[in-house]
Coordinates of C-alpha atoms in Angstrom, one line a residue:
Chain A
M104 CA -6.3 25.9 -1.8
L105 CA -9.8 25.9 -3.3
P106 CA -9.7 22.8 -5.5
G107 CA -8.2 20.7 -2.7
L108 CA -10.7 22.0 -0.1
G109 CA -13.6 21.4 -2.5
Y110 CA -12.4 17.8 -2.9
F111 CA -12.5 17.2 0.8
L112 CA -15.8 18.9 1.3
L113 CA -17.5 16.9 -1.6
F114 CA -15.9 13.5 -1.5
H115 CA -15.2 13.2 2.2
Y116 CA -17.8 15.2 4.0
G117 CA -20.4 14.7 1.3
A118 CA -19.9 11.0 1.5
L119 CA -19.8 11.1 5.2
A120 CA -23.2 12.7 5.2
G121 CA -24.3 9.8 3.0
N122 CA -23.9 7.6 6.1
V123 CA -27.4 8.5 7.1
I124 CA -28.5 5.6 4.9
A125 CA -27.3 3.4 7.8
F126 CA -30.4 4.6 9.6
K127 CA -32.7 4.1 6.5
D128 CA -34.1 1.4 4.3
Y129 CA -32.3 2.5 1.2
V130 CA -34.4 2.3 -1.9
P131 CA -32.4 3.3 -5.0
F132 CA -35.5 4.7 -6.7
D133 CA -36.2 7.1 -3.8
G134 CA -32.6 8.2 -3.4
I135 CA -30.7 8.8 -0.1
W136 CA -33.1 11.4 1.3
G137 CA -36.4 10.0 0.0
S138 CA -35.9 6.5 1.5
P139 CA -37.8 5.7 4.8
W140 CA -36.1 5.9 8.2
V141 CA -35.7 2.7 10.1
G142 CA -33.9 4.1 13.2
L143 CA -31.5 1.6 14.5
G144 CA -33.1 -1.3 12.7
N145 CA -30.0 -2.0 10.5
F146 CA -27.8 -2.0 13.6
Q147 CA -30.1 -4.3 15.5
R148 CA -30.0 -6.7 12.5
M149 CA -26.3 -6.5 12.4
F150 CA -25.7 -7.2 16.0
Q151 CA -27.9 -10.4 15.7
D152 CA -26.1 -11.5 12.5
A153 CA -23.7 -14.4 13.1
E154 CA -21.9 -13.7 9.8
F155 CA -21.1 -10.2 10.9
W156 CA -19.5 -11.4 14.2
D157 CA -17.6 -14.0 12.2
A158 CA -16.2 -11.2 10.1
V159 CA -15.3 -9.2 13.2
L160 CA -13.5 -12.2 14.7
N161 CA -11.7 -13.0 11.5
T162 CA -10.6 -9.4 11.3
L163 CA -9.2 -9.4 14.8
W164 CA -7.6 -12.9 14.2
I165 CA -5.7 -11.7 11.1
A166 CA -4.7 -8.4 12.8
V167 CA -3.3 -10.2 15.8
L168 CA -1.4 -12.7 13.6
Q169 CA 0.0 -9.7 11.7
I170 CA 1.1 -8.0 14.8
V171 CA 2.8 -11.1 16.2
F172 CA 4.4 -12.4 13.0
Y173 CA 4.7 -9.4 10.7
F174 CA 5.6 -6.6 13.1
P175 CA 9.1 -7.9 14.2
V176 CA 10.2 -8.6 10.6
P177 CA 10.9 -5.0 9.4
L178 CA 12.7 -4.4 12.7
A179 CA 14.9 -7.4 12.3
L180 CA 15.6 -6.6 8.7
A181 CA 16.4 -3.0 9.6
L182 CA 18.9 -4.1 12.3
L183 CA 20.5 -6.5 9.8
L184 CA 20.8 -3.7 7.2
H185 CA 22.1 -1.2 9.8
T186 CA 24.9 -3.4 10.9
L187 CA 26.2 -3.8 7.3
T188 CA 29.2 -1.6 6.8
W189 CA 29.5 -2.5 3.2
T190 CA 27.3 0.4 1.8
T191 CA 27.1 -0.9 -1.8
V192 CA 25.5 -4.1 -0.7
R193 CA 23.4 -2.4 1.8
R194 CA 21.9 0.0 -0.8
F195 CA 21.3 -2.8 -3.2
V196 CA 19.5 -5.0 -0.7
Q197 CA 17.4 -1.9 0.4
S198 CA 16.4 -1.2 -3.2
V199 CA 15.3 -4.8 -3.7
A200 CA 13.5 -5.0 -0.4
Y201 CA 11.5 -1.8 -1.0
L202 CA 10.3 -2.9 -4.4
P203 CA 7.4 -5.2 -3.6
H204 CA 5.6 -2.4 -1.7
F205 CA 5.0 -0.7 -5.1
I206 CA 3.5 -3.8 -6.7
S207 CA -0.3 -4.1 -6.7
W208 CA -2.2 -6.7 -4.6
V209 CA -3.5 -8.2 -7.8
I210 CA 0.1 -8.9 -9.0
V211 CA 1.2 -10.1 -5.5
V212 CA -1.7 -12.6 -5.4
A213 CA -0.9 -13.7 -8.9
L214 CA 2.8 -14.2 -8.0
F215 CA 1.9 -16.2 -5.0
Q216 CA -0.4 -18.4 -7.1
Q217 CA 2.4 -18.9 -9.6
V218 CA 4.9 -20.0 -6.9
L219 CA 2.7 -21.8 -4.4
G220 CA -0.4 -22.8 -6.5
D221 CA -1.4 -26.3 -7.6
T222 CA 0.9 -26.3 -10.6
G223 CA 3.3 -23.7 -9.2
L224 CA 7.0 -23.7 -8.7
V225 CA 7.1 -25.3 -5.3
N226 CA 4.6 -28.1 -6.1
S227 CA 6.5 -28.9 -9.3
Y228 CA 9.7 -29.3 -7.4
L229 CA 7.9 -31.4 -4.7
G230 CA 6.3 -33.5 -7.4
D231 CA 9.7 -34.0 -9.2
A232 CA 11.3 -35.0 -6.0
G233 CA 8.6 -37.7 -5.5
L234 CA 7.0 -35.9 -2.5
S235 CA 3.3 -35.2 -2.1
T236 CA 2.2 -31.8 -3.3
V237 CA 0.6 -29.3 -0.9
D238 CA -2.4 -27.1 -1.8
I239 CA -1.6 -23.8 -0.1
I240 CA -3.6 -21.3 -2.2
G241 CA -7.1 -22.9 -1.9
N242 CA -6.7 -24.3 1.6
P243 CA -8.7 -22.5 4.3
D244 CA -6.4 -23.8 7.1
A245 CA -3.4 -22.3 5.3
F246 CA -5.1 -19.1 4.5
R247 CA -4.1 -17.0 7.6
P248 CA -0.4 -17.9 7.5
L249 CA -0.5 -17.3 3.8
T250 CA -1.9 -13.8 4.1
V251 CA 0.7 -13.0 6.8
A252 CA 3.5 -14.3 4.5
Q253 CA 2.1 -12.1 1.7
V254 CA 2.1 -9.0 3.9
I255 CA 5.7 -9.8 4.9
W256 CA 6.8 -10.3 1.3
K257 CA 5.1 -7.1 0.2
D258 CA 5.7 -4.6 3.0
A259 CA 8.5 -5.8 5.4
G260 CA 11.2 -4.2 3.3
W261 CA 9.3 -0.9 3.1
G262 CA 8.6 -1.1 6.8
T263 CA 12.4 -0.9 7.5
I264 CA 12.5 2.7 6.3
I265 CA 11.3 4.2 9.5
F266 CA 13.5 2.0 11.7
L267 CA 16.5 2.7 9.6
A268 CA 15.9 6.4 10.0
A269 CA 15.6 6.0 13.7
L270 CA 18.8 3.9 13.7
S271 CA 20.7 6.5 11.7
Q272 CA 19.9 9.1 14.4
V273 CA 21.8 7.1 17.1
D274 CA 24.9 9.0 18.2
E275 CA 28.0 7.2 17.0
Q276 CA 29.9 8.5 20.0
Q277 CA 27.6 6.4 22.3
Y278 CA 28.7 3.3 20.5
E279 CA 32.3 4.4 20.7
A280 CA 32.0 5.1 24.4
A281 CA 30.4 1.8 25.1
A282 CA 33.0 0.0 23.1
I283 CA 35.8 1.7 25.1
D284 CA 34.0 0.7 28.3
G285 CA 34.4 -2.9 27.1
A286 CA 30.9 -3.6 25.8
G287 CA 30.8 -6.2 23.0
P288 CA 28.3 -6.1 20.1
W289 CA 25.5 -7.6 22.1
R290 CA 25.9 -5.3 25.0
R291 CA 26.0 -2.3 22.7
F292 CA 22.8 -3.6 21.0
W293 CA 21.0 -3.9 24.4
H294 CA 22.3 -0.7 26.0
V295 CA 22.6 1.7 23.0
T296 CA 20.7 0.6 20.0
L297 CA 17.5 -0.7 21.6
P298 CA 16.9 2.2 24.0
A299 CA 17.5 4.6 21.0
I300 CA 14.8 3.1 18.8
R301 CA 12.4 2.0 21.5
P302 CA 10.2 5.0 21.1
V303 CA 9.7 4.3 17.4
I304 CA 8.9 0.6 18.1
V305 CA 6.4 1.5 20.8
L306 CA 4.8 4.2 18.7
L307 CA 4.3 2.0 15.7
L308 CA 2.9 -0.8 17.8
I309 CA 0.4 1.5 19.5
M310 CA -0.7 2.9 16.1
R311 CA -1.1 -0.6 14.7
L312 CA -3.3 -1.6 17.7
G313 CA -5.4 1.5 17.1
D314 CA -5.9 0.4 13.5
I315 CA -6.7 -3.2 14.4
L316 CA -10.0 -3.3 12.5
S317 CA -8.3 -2.6 9.2
V318 CA -6.5 -5.5 7.6
G319 CA -5.9 -5.6 3.8
F320 CA -9.3 -5.3 2.2
E321 CA -8.0 -5.8 -1.4
Q322 CA -5.8 -8.7 -0.3
M323 CA -8.8 -10.5 1.3
L324 CA -11.2 -9.7 -1.4
L325 CA -8.9 -11.1 -4.1
Q326 CA -8.6 -14.4 -2.3
R327 CA -11.9 -14.8 -0.6
D328 CA -13.3 -16.9 -3.4
A329 CA -10.5 -19.4 -3.2
V330 CA -11.0 -20.3 0.5
G331 CA -14.6 -19.2 1.2
P332 CA -16.0 -16.6 3.6
E333 CA -15.5 -18.7 6.8
T334 CA -11.8 -17.7 7.0
A335 CA -11.5 -14.8 4.6
E336 CA -14.4 -12.6 5.5
I337 CA -13.3 -9.4 7.2
I338 CA -15.5 -6.4 8.1
D339 CA -14.6 -4.6 4.9
T340 CA -15.4 -7.5 2.7
F341 CA -18.6 -8.1 4.7
V342 CA -19.6 -4.5 3.8
Y343 CA -18.7 -5.1 0.2
Y344 CA -20.7 -8.3 -0.2
Q345 CA -23.7 -7.1 1.7
G346 CA -23.9 -3.8 0.0
M347 CA -22.3 -3.9 -3.5
V348 CA -23.1 -7.5 -4.3
G349 CA -26.2 -8.1 -2.2
G350 CA -27.7 -4.6 -2.7
D351 CA -28.5 -4.3 1.0
Y352 CA -27.1 -0.7 1.1
G353 CA -28.5 0.5 4.4
F354 CA -27.4 -2.7 6.2
A355 CA -23.9 -2.6 4.7
A356 CA -23.6 1.1 5.5
A357 CA -24.4 0.4 9.1
A358 CA -21.6 -2.2 9.3
G359 CA -19.2 0.3 7.6
L360 CA -20.3 3.1 10.0
F361 CA -19.8 0.7 13.0
K362 CA -16.3 0.0 11.8
G363 CA -15.6 3.6 11.2
V364 CA -16.7 4.8 14.6
I365 CA -15.0 2.0 16.6
G366 CA -11.9 2.4 14.4
A367 CA -11.7 6.2 14.9
L368 CA -12.1 5.8 18.7
L369 CA -9.3 3.2 18.7
V370 CA -7.0 5.4 16.7
Y371 CA -7.8 8.4 18.9
A372 CA -7.2 6.3 22.1
A373 CA -3.9 5.0 20.6
N374 CA -2.8 8.5 19.9
K375 CA -3.6 9.6 23.4
V376 CA -1.6 6.7 24.8
A377 CA 1.3 7.7 22.6
H378 CA 1.1 11.2 24.0
R379 CA 1.1 9.9 27.5
L380 CA 4.3 8.1 26.8
G381 CA 5.7 11.3 25.6
E382 CA 5.6 10.5 21.9
Q383 CA 4.4 12.7 19.1
G384 CA 1.7 10.5 17.8
V385 CA 0.4 10.8 14.2
Y386 CA -1.2 14.1 14.9
K387 CA -1.0 16.7 17.6
Chain B
M741 CA 35.8 -3.1 -1.4
S742 CA 36.8 0.5 -0.5
A743 CA 33.3 1.3 0.8
H744 CA 33.8 -1.5 3.3
A745 CA 34.9 0.9 6.1
R746 CA 34.4 -0.1 9.7
P747 CA 34.6 2.5 12.5
A748 CA 37.8 2.1 14.5
W749 CA 36.0 1.0 17.7
M750 CA 34.0 -1.8 16.0
E751 CA 35.7 -5.2 16.1
K752 CA 35.6 -7.6 13.2
P753 CA 32.4 -9.7 13.4
R754 CA 32.9 -13.4 13.9
P755 CA 32.8 -15.6 10.8
L756 CA 29.6 -17.3 12.0
T757 CA 27.8 -14.0 12.4
Q758 CA 28.9 -12.9 8.9
A759 CA 27.8 -16.1 7.3
A760 CA 24.4 -15.9 9.0
K761 CA 24.0 -12.3 7.7
A762 CA 25.1 -13.2 4.2
V763 CA 22.5 -16.1 4.1
A764 CA 19.8 -13.8 5.3
L765 CA 20.6 -11.1 2.7
V766 CA 20.8 -13.6 -0.1
A767 CA 17.4 -15.0 1.0
V768 CA 15.8 -11.6 1.0
V769 CA 17.1 -10.8 -2.5
L770 CA 16.1 -14.2 -3.9
L771 CA 12.6 -14.1 -2.3
V772 CA 11.9 -10.9 -4.1
C773 CA 13.5 -11.7 -7.4
V774 CA 12.7 -15.3 -8.1
P775 CA 8.9 -14.9 -8.4
F776 CA 9.5 -12.1 -11.0
L777 CA 11.9 -14.2 -12.9
V778 CA 9.5 -17.1 -13.0
I779 CA 6.8 -14.8 -14.4
L780 CA 9.0 -13.2 -17.0
S781 CA 10.5 -16.6 -18.1
T782 CA 7.1 -18.2 -18.4
S783 CA 5.8 -15.3 -20.5
L784 CA 8.7 -15.7 -22.9
A785 CA 8.5 -19.5 -23.2
S786 CA 6.7 -21.4 -25.9
P787 CA 3.3 -22.7 -24.8
E788 CA 4.5 -26.3 -25.4
E789 CA 7.4 -25.8 -23.1
V790 CA 5.1 -24.5 -20.4
V791 CA 2.8 -27.4 -20.7
D792 CA 5.7 -29.9 -20.7
N793 CA 7.1 -28.3 -17.6
G794 CA 3.8 -28.4 -15.6
G795 CA 2.8 -24.7 -15.8
W796 CA 5.9 -22.6 -15.3
V797 CA 9.4 -22.2 -16.6
L798 CA 12.5 -20.9 -14.8
W799 CA 14.5 -20.4 -17.9
P800 CA 13.0 -20.6 -21.4
T801 CA 15.0 -22.7 -23.9
E802 CA 13.7 -20.9 -26.9
P803 CA 12.5 -17.5 -25.9
T804 CA 9.6 -16.1 -28.0
V805 CA 7.6 -12.9 -27.7
Q806 CA 4.5 -14.5 -29.3
A807 CA 2.4 -14.1 -26.1
Y808 CA 3.1 -10.4 -26.1
R809 CA 2.2 -10.1 -29.8
D810 CA -1.0 -11.9 -29.2
I811 CA -2.3 -9.6 -26.4
L812 CA -1.0 -6.4 -27.9
D813 CA -3.0 -7.0 -31.0
G814 CA -5.7 -4.4 -30.4
G815 CA -7.7 -6.6 -28.0
I816 CA -8.8 -5.9 -24.5
V817 CA -5.3 -5.8 -23.0
T818 CA -4.2 -3.1 -25.5
H819 CA -7.2 -1.0 -24.6
A820 CA -6.8 -1.6 -20.8
L821 CA -3.1 -0.5 -21.2
G822 CA -4.3 2.7 -22.7
V823 CA -6.9 3.3 -20.0
S824 CA -4.3 2.6 -17.2
A825 CA -1.7 4.9 -18.8
G826 CA -4.3 7.7 -19.3
V827 CA -5.8 7.5 -15.9
T828 CA -2.3 7.4 -14.3
A829 CA -1.0 10.4 -16.3
V830 CA -4.1 12.6 -15.9
G831 CA -4.8 11.5 -12.3
T832 CA -1.2 12.1 -11.1
L833 CA -1.1 15.6 -12.6
L834 CA -4.4 16.6 -11.1
S835 CA -3.6 15.1 -7.8
L836 CA -0.2 16.8 -7.7
F837 CA -1.8 20.2 -8.6
C838 CA -4.5 20.0 -5.9
T839 CA -2.2 18.6 -3.3
V840 CA 0.6 21.2 -3.9
T841 CA -1.8 24.1 -3.9
L842 CA -3.6 23.0 -0.7
A843 CA -0.3 22.0 1.0
Y844 CA 1.2 25.4 0.1
A845 CA -1.8 27.3 1.6
L846 CA -1.8 25.2 4.7
S847 CA 2.0 25.6 5.1
R848 CA 1.9 29.4 5.3
P849 CA 1.1 31.0 8.7
G850 CA -1.7 33.4 8.8
V851 CA -3.7 32.1 5.8
F852 CA -7.4 32.8 6.4
G853 CA -9.1 29.7 7.8
G854 CA -5.8 27.7 7.8
R855 CA -6.2 26.0 11.1
P856 CA -9.9 24.8 10.7
V857 CA -9.2 23.6 7.2
L858 CA -6.2 21.6 8.5
L859 CA -8.3 20.0 11.2
L860 CA -11.1 19.3 8.7
V861 CA -8.5 17.5 6.5
L862 CA -6.9 15.5 9.3
F863 CA -10.3 14.4 10.5
T864 CA -10.9 12.6 7.3
F865 CA -7.8 10.6 8.0
L866 CA -9.3 9.5 11.3
F867 CA -12.7 8.9 9.9
P868 CA -13.0 7.8 6.3
P869 CA -16.5 8.0 4.8
G870 CA -17.0 4.4 4.0
M871 CA -17.4 2.3 0.9
I872 CA -21.2 2.4 0.5
P873 CA -21.8 6.1 0.9
S874 CA -18.8 6.8 -1.4
F875 CA -20.3 4.6 -4.0
L876 CA -23.7 6.2 -3.7
L877 CA -22.1 9.7 -4.0
V878 CA -20.2 8.7 -7.2
K879 CA -23.5 7.4 -8.5
E880 CA -25.5 10.5 -7.7
L881 CA -22.8 12.7 -9.2
G882 CA -23.3 10.8 -12.5
L883 CA -19.7 9.6 -12.5
L884 CA -20.6 5.9 -13.0
D885 CA -18.8 4.4 -15.9
S886 CA -16.6 7.5 -16.5
Y887 CA -12.8 7.5 -16.0
G888 CA -13.4 10.5 -13.6
S889 CA -14.7 8.0 -11.1
L890 CA -11.2 6.5 -10.8
I891 CA -9.6 9.9 -10.2
F892 CA -11.9 12.4 -8.4
P893 CA -12.8 10.3 -5.3
V894 CA -9.1 9.7 -4.5
L895 CA -7.8 13.0 -5.7
I896 CA -5.8 13.9 -2.5
N897 CA -4.1 11.5 -0.2
V898 CA -3.8 13.0 3.3
F899 CA -0.5 11.4 4.0
N900 CA 1.0 12.9 0.8
L901 CA -0.5 16.3 1.7
V902 CA 1.1 16.2 5.2
V903 CA 4.4 15.2 3.6
L904 CA 4.4 18.1 1.2
R905 CA 3.2 20.6 3.9
G906 CA 6.0 19.5 6.1
F907 CA 8.5 20.0 3.3
F908 CA 7.1 23.4 2.4
Q909 CA 7.4 24.5 6.1
S910 CA 11.0 23.4 6.2
I911 CA 11.9 26.0 3.6
P912 CA 13.4 29.0 5.4
D913 CA 11.1 32.0 5.9
E914 CA 13.8 34.4 4.6
L915 CA 13.3 33.0 1.1
Y916 CA 9.6 33.7 1.2
E917 CA 10.3 37.2 2.5
A918 CA 12.9 37.9 -0.1
A919 CA 10.5 36.8 -2.9
R920 CA 7.7 39.0 -1.4
L921 CA 10.0 42.0 -1.4
D922 CA 10.7 41.4 -5.0
G923 CA 6.9 41.8 -5.6
A924 CA 6.1 38.1 -6.2
G925 CA 2.5 37.0 -5.6
D926 CA 1.6 33.6 -4.2
W927 CA 1.6 31.8 -7.5
R928 CA 4.9 33.2 -8.4
V929 CA 6.4 32.3 -5.0
L930 CA 5.1 28.8 -5.3
W931 CA 6.3 28.3 -8.9
S932 CA 9.7 30.0 -8.8
V933 CA 10.8 29.5 -5.2
V934 CA 9.0 26.6 -3.4
L935 CA 8.7 24.0 -6.2
P936 CA 12.3 24.1 -7.4
L937 CA 13.4 23.5 -3.8
S938 CA 11.0 20.7 -3.3
K939 CA 12.0 18.4 -6.1
A940 CA 12.7 15.4 -3.9
A941 CA 9.4 15.6 -2.1
L942 CA 7.5 16.2 -5.4
A943 CA 9.2 13.2 -6.9
V944 CA 8.2 10.9 -4.1
V945 CA 4.6 12.2 -3.8
G946 CA 4.3 12.0 -7.6
L947 CA 5.5 8.4 -7.6
F948 CA 3.1 7.5 -4.7
Y949 CA 0.2 9.0 -6.7
A950 CA 1.2 7.4 -10.0
V951 CA 1.7 4.0 -8.3
A952 CA -1.7 4.2 -6.7
Y953 CA -3.5 5.1 -9.9
W954 CA -1.6 2.4 -11.9
N955 CA -2.3 -0.2 -9.2
S956 CA -6.0 0.6 -8.6
W957 CA -8.5 -2.0 -9.7
F958 CA -11.2 -2.1 -7.0
Y959 CA -12.8 1.2 -7.9
A960 CA -12.8 0.1 -11.5
S961 CA -14.6 -3.1 -10.6
L962 CA -17.2 -0.9 -8.8
Y963 CA -17.6 2.0 -11.2
L964 CA -16.8 0.9 -14.7
E965 CA -18.3 -1.4 -17.3
S966 CA -15.9 -4.2 -18.3
D967 CA -15.0 -2.7 -21.7
H968 CA -13.5 0.3 -19.9
W969 CA -11.5 -1.6 -17.4
P970 CA -7.9 -0.6 -16.6
L971 CA -5.1 -3.2 -16.8
Q972 CA -5.1 -4.3 -13.2
Q973 CA -8.8 -5.2 -13.2
V974 CA -8.3 -7.1 -16.5
L975 CA -5.5 -8.9 -14.8
R976 CA -7.6 -9.7 -11.7
T977 CA -10.4 -11.1 -13.8
Y978 CA -8.5 -13.2 -16.2
V979 CA -5.4 -14.2 -14.3
V980 CA -6.2 -14.2 -10.6
A981 CA -9.8 -15.2 -10.8
G982 CA -9.5 -17.7 -13.7
S983 CA -9.6 -18.0 -17.4
G984 CA -10.9 -16.9 -20.7
L985 CA -8.1 -14.4 -21.5
T986 CA -7.1 -15.9 -24.8
D987 CA -10.5 -15.5 -26.3
A988 CA -11.1 -12.0 -25.0
A989 CA -7.6 -10.7 -25.3
T990 CA -6.7 -11.4 -28.8
S991 CA -8.4 -10.1 -31.9
E992 CA -8.5 -13.6 -33.4
G993 CA -8.7 -17.0 -31.8
T994 CA -5.2 -18.4 -31.0
V995 CA -3.7 -21.6 -29.9
N996 CA -1.6 -19.9 -27.3
A997 CA -1.4 -21.6 -23.9
P998 CA -3.2 -19.2 -21.6
Q999 CA -0.4 -19.5 -19.1
T1000 CA 2.2 -17.6 -21.3
V1001 CA -0.4 -15.0 -22.1
Q1002 CA -1.5 -14.5 -18.5
M1003 CA 2.1 -14.1 -17.5
A1004 CA 2.7 -11.6 -20.3
V1005 CA -0.2 -9.5 -18.9
L1006 CA 1.4 -9.7 -15.5
V1007 CA 4.7 -8.5 -16.9
I1008 CA 3.1 -5.6 -18.8
A1009 CA 1.4 -4.5 -15.5
T1010 CA 4.7 -4.7 -13.6
V1011 CA 7.2 -3.2 -16.0
P1012 CA 6.2 0.5 -15.7
I1013 CA 6.8 0.3 -11.9
L1014 CA 10.2 -1.3 -12.5
L1015 CA 11.0 1.4 -15.0
V1016 CA 10.4 4.5 -12.9
Y1017 CA 11.5 2.9 -9.6
P1018 CA 15.3 3.2 -10.0
F1019 CA 15.1 6.9 -10.8
L1020 CA 13.0 7.8 -7.8
Q1021 CA 14.3 5.3 -5.3
K1022 CA 17.1 7.6 -4.2
Y1023 CA 14.5 10.2 -3.0
F1024 CA 12.6 7.8 -0.8
T1025 CA 14.3 8.2 2.5
K1026 CA 14.9 11.9 2.1
G1027 CA 11.4 12.8 0.8
V1028 CA 9.4 10.6 3.1
L1029 CA 11.3 11.3 6.2
T1030 CA 11.6 15.0 6.0
G1031 CA 7.8 15.2 5.6
A1032 CA 6.9 12.6 8.2
I1033 CA 9.2 13.8 10.9
K1034 CA 8.2 17.4 10.5
S1035 CA 4.5 16.9 10.8

């Protein structure tokens, strides 16, 4: 128990304490404790910073797009897989669909460049067919749909796992009874399948809403240069560029702390809502 | 076709439904597989063929492993491959050790301080410390530009911990009691009773850790000088962000088209995942779900 506990105390609570620099003007030479206090100065600057609010808006934009367009995909895929009675095919498709989840974002971005980039697969075919090519990778207008497509490609398959588990818990006898009562496939879906997995759907949706300030940091950071900060800057990349690149540590820590506090409150609230609805939530 | 068993009550689906399903399934498989095939083929093609074809190849006419020879020639890629392999091996073992011991302690009722420690751990899940303070901590600990900076700050993943704890709790109490009566201490119980029963969970958690270490690049970009970079960060710099790989990657200047070399690095970064994946894939559902549902 001790090594693990020591890890949490040092690297989580130790680092958590380092958040005091959000209230300081951090001077590397003086260290965290020697730097002068500035009170809420960093936060005041942040709230007046238009770039910060752009980053917040971008974060929310991307999160909403993901909820609307990504969230239903694993569910649909799970239903498709669940209705397959041919188990060999089902297992094979499942294996293939899980795989991209284990590929790093660096590789995923490189794959997308290779397929959709200037000289990529799609544009080559378009060019050969005499059609005009489309710039998808470096185009700010296409950036948001592109990131959603990437998330779907990478994680939709893996996301089916929890729905498939919920679907496998559905009592076969209910289907049988419904079928005997004359319910066709659609009626069985509406009256047996959907009610059975509704709790999981609601729970995942609430949890995603609670986590709305977090959208793929690595994914955005990797592609920010190609389309510029106007569309690709999220709160996490804002923290990175202000702090690690710009050296404005106190200011960046303030933005990070802001995200941490709001994010924790949202997750906490989401969990409470889940409890109200009679679900277990992520913790008790 | 024998596995094609339909329950007696379920009618045969209409041909249109079946066709739509088949199309959707083929699309899923192709969407995942074709990008990998393009990468692999391009890395195996000759540079001339890649240029002729406008930057990529779907099927090389004369496959060659020249690109692989060039990058595995003692240059930056060879070194990065060693760094990634080392960090992944050492990190996974350390992470597993720390996660298993902590999860075991937290899974036994009546351990001193068990409840507060559990809350302490779960709170970090709700409130991560943040990038800037974490960086300053690593800096003040003197870990900058050491491989430890890629391992220690991410030693335990709370999700993995909760999965293992749930798994340990699902082992019947009678087994613990029997081992106790035989005079086994905590270490003995853990090693001879608990771990052999938890192979599925250990395999999954181990895979998650290994994949995380293998895939990590961001911390390397923060903490390490470029000559100590792991493979993913090399990939990021020379493939995703742009150019220059041929000069840096090979011990001598070559005439190789960067494209084949870049794709070869991509393949090398992907292959280890593809190699362990089939062996562990069967444990996913079992391992992940027993842990997740239990908690």
